PDB file of C-alpha atoms in Angstrom:
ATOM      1  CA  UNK A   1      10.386  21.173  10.135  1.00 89.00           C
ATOM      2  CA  UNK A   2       6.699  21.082  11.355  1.00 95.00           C
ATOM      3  CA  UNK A   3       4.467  18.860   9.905  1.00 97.00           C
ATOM      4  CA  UNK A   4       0.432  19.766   9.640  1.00 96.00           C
ATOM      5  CA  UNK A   5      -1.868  17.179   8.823  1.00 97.00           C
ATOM      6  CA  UNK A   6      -5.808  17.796   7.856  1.00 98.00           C
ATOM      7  CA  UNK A   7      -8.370  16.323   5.877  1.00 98.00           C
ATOM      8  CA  UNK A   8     -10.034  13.777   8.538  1.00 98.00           C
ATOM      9  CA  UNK A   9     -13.753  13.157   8.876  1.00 98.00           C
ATOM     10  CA  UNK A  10     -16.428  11.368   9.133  1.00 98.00           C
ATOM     11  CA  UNK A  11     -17.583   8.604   5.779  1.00 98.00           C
ATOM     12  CA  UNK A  12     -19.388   5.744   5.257  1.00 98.00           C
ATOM     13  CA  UNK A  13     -17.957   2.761   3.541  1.00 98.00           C
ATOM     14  CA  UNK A  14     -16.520   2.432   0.446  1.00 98.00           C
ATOM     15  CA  UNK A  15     -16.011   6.382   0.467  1.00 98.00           C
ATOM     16  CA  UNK A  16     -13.468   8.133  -0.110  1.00 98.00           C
ATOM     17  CA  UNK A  17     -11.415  10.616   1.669  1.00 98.00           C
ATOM     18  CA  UNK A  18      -7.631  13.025   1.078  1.00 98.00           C
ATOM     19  CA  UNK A  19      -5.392  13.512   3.696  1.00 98.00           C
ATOM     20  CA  UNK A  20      -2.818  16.434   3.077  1.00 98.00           C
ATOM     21  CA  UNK A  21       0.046  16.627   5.475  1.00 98.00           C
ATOM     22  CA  UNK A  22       1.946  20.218   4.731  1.00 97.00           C
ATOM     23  CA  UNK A  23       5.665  20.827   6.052  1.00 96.00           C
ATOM     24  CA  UNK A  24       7.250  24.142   7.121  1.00 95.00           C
ATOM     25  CA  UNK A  25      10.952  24.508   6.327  1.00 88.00           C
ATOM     26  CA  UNK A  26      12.606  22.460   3.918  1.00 90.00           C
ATOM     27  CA  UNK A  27      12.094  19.021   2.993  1.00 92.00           C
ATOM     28  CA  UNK A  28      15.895  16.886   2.105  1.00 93.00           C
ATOM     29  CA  UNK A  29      15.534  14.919  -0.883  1.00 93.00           C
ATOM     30  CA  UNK A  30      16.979  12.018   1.000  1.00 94.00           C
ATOM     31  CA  UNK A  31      13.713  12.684   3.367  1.00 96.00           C
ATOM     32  CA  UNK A  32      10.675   9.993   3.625  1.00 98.00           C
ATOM     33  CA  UNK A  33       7.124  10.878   4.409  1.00 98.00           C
ATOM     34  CA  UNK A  34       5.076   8.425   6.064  1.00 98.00           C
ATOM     35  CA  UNK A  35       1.752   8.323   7.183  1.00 98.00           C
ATOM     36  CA  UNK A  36       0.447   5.791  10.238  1.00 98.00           C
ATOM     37  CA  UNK A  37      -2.646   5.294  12.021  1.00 98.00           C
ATOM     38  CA  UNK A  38      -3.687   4.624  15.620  1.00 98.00           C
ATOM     39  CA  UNK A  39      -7.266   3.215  16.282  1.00 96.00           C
ATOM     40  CA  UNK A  40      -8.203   3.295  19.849  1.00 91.00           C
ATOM     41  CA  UNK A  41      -6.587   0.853  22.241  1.00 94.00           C
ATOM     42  CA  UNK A  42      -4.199  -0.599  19.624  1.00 96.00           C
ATOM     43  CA  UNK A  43      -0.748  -0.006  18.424  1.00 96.00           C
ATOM     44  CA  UNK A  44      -0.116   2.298  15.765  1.00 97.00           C
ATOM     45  CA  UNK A  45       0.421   1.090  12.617  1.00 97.00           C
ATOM     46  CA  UNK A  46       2.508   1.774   9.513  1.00 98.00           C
ATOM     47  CA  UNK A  47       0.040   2.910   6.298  1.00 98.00           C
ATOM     48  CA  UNK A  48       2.124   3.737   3.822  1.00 98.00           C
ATOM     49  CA  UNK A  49       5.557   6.019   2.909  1.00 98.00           C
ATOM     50  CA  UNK A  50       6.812   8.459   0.382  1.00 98.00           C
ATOM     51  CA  UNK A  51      10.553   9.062  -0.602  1.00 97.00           C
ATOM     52  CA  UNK A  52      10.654  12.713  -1.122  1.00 97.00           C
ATOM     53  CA  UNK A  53      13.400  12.946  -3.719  1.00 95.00           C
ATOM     54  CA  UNK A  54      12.886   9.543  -5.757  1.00 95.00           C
ATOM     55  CA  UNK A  55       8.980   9.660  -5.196  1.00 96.00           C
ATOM     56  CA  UNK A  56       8.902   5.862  -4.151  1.00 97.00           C
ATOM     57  CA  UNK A  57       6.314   4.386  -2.205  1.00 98.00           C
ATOM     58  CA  UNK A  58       5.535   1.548   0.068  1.00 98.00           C
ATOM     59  CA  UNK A  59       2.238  -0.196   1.315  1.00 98.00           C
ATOM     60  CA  UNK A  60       0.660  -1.852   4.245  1.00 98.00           C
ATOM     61  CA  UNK A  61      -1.066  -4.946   3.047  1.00 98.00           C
ATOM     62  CA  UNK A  62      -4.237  -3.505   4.442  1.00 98.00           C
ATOM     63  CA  UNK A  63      -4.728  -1.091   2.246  1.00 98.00           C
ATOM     64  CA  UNK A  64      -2.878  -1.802  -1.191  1.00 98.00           C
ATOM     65  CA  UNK A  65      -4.762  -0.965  -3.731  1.00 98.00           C
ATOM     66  CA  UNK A  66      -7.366   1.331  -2.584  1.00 98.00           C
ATOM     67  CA  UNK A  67      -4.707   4.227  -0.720  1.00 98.00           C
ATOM     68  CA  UNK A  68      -2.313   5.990  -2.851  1.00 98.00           C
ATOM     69  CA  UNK A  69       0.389   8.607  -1.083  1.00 98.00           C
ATOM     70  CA  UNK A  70       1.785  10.888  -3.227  1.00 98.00           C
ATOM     71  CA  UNK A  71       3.412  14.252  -2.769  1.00 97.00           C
ATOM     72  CA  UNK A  72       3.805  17.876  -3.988  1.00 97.00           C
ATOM     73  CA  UNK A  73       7.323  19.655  -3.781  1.00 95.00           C
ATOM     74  CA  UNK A  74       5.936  22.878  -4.478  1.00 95.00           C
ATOM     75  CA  UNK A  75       3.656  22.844  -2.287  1.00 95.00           C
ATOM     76  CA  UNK A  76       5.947  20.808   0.618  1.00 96.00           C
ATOM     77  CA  UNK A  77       2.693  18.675   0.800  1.00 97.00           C
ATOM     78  CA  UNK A  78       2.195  15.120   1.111  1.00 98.00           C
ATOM     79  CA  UNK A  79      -1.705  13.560   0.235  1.00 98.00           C
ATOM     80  CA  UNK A  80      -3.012  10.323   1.313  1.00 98.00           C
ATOM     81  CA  UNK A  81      -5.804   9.051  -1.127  1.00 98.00           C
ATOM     82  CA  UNK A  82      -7.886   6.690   0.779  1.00 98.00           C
ATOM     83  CA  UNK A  83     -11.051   5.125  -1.666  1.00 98.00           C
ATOM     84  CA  UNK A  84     -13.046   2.193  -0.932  1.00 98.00           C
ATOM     85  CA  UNK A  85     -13.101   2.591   2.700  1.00 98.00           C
ATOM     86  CA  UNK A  86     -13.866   0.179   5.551  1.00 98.00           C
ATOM     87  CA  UNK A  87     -15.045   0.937   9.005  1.00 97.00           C
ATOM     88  CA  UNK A  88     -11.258  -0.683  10.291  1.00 97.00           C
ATOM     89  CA  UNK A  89      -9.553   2.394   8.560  1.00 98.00           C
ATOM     90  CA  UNK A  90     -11.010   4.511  11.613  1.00 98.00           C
ATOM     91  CA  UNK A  91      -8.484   5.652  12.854  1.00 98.00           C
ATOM     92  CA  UNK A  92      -6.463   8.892  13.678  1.00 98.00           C
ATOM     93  CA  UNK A  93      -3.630   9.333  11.441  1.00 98.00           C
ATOM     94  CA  UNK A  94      -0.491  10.485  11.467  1.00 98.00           C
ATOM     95  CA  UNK A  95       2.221  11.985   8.962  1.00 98.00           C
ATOM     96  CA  UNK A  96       5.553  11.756   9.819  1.00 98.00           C
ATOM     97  CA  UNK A  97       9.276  12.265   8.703  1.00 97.00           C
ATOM     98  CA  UNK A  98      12.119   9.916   8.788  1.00 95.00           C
ATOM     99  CA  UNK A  99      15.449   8.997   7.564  1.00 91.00           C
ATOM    100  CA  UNK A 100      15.208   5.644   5.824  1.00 89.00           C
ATOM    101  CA  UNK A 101      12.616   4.010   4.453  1.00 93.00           C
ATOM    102  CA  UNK A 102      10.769   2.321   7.150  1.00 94.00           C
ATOM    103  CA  UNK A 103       7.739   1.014   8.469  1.00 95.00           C
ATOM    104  CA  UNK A 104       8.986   1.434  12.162  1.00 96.00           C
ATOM    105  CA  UNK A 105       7.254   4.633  13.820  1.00 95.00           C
ATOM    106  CA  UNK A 106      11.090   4.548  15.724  1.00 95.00           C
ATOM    107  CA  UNK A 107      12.411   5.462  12.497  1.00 96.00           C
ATOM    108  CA  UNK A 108      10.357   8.838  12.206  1.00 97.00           C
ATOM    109  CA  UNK A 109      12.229  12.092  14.011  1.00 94.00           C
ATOM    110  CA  UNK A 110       9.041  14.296  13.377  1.00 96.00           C
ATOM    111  CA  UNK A 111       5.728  14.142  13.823  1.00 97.00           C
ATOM    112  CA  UNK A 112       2.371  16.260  13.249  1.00 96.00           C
ATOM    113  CA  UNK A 113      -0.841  16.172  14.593  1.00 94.00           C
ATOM    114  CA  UNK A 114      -3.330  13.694  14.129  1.00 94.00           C
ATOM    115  CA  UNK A 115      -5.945  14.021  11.959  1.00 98.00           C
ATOM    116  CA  UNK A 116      -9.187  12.024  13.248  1.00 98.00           C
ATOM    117  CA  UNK A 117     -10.463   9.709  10.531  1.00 98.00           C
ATOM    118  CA  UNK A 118     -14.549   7.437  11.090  1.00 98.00           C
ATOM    119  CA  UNK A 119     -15.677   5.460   8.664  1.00 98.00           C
ATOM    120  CA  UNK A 120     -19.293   3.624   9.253  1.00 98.00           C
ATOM    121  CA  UNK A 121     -20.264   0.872   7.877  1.00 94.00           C
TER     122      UNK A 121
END
């Protein structure tokens, strides 16, 4: 599986911007999604995950209530939802597909691309 992530850009605060992350080849129901972020110089950082069969979801603290992830079978797409947003969501971010449902970037086999995301205050 390959994973493509788009959607970055450029918003001021308290905007709002979609991140899709499309897969090639199948997805296994027992598959989570996860997207993290990596602003520059720090670690990166778990955002939120997806389980792929169930549909359940997990937040970082940081942004409950204002990101939702959500996915598409069809399509073999995951979407991050990111509203109210504040110049420390810049970031480039990352989807990614693991085994269990974890917030540990060890935990996720495959990666895509990031997808560059500036938010000005």
């Amino acid at each position: 599986v390959q994973l493509q992530a788009s959607g970055g850009g450029w918003v001021q605060a308290g905007g709002s911007l979609r991140l899709s992350c499309a897969a090639s080849g199948r997805i296994f129901s027992s598959s989570v999604l996860g997207w993290f972020r990596q602003a520059p110089g720090e670690k990166r950082e778990f955002v939120a995950l997806i389980s792929w069969g169930a549909g359940h979801t997990i937040y970082a603290d940081s942004v409950k209530g204002r990101f939702t992830i959500s996915r598409d079978k069809a399509e073999n797409t995951v979407y991050l939802q990111m509203n109210s947003l504040k110049p420390e969501d810049t970031a480039a971010y990352y989807c990614a597909i693991g085994r269990y449902r974890s917030i540990a970037s060890d935990d996720y086999d495959t990666w895509g691309q990031g997808t560059l995301v500036t938010v000005s205050s």
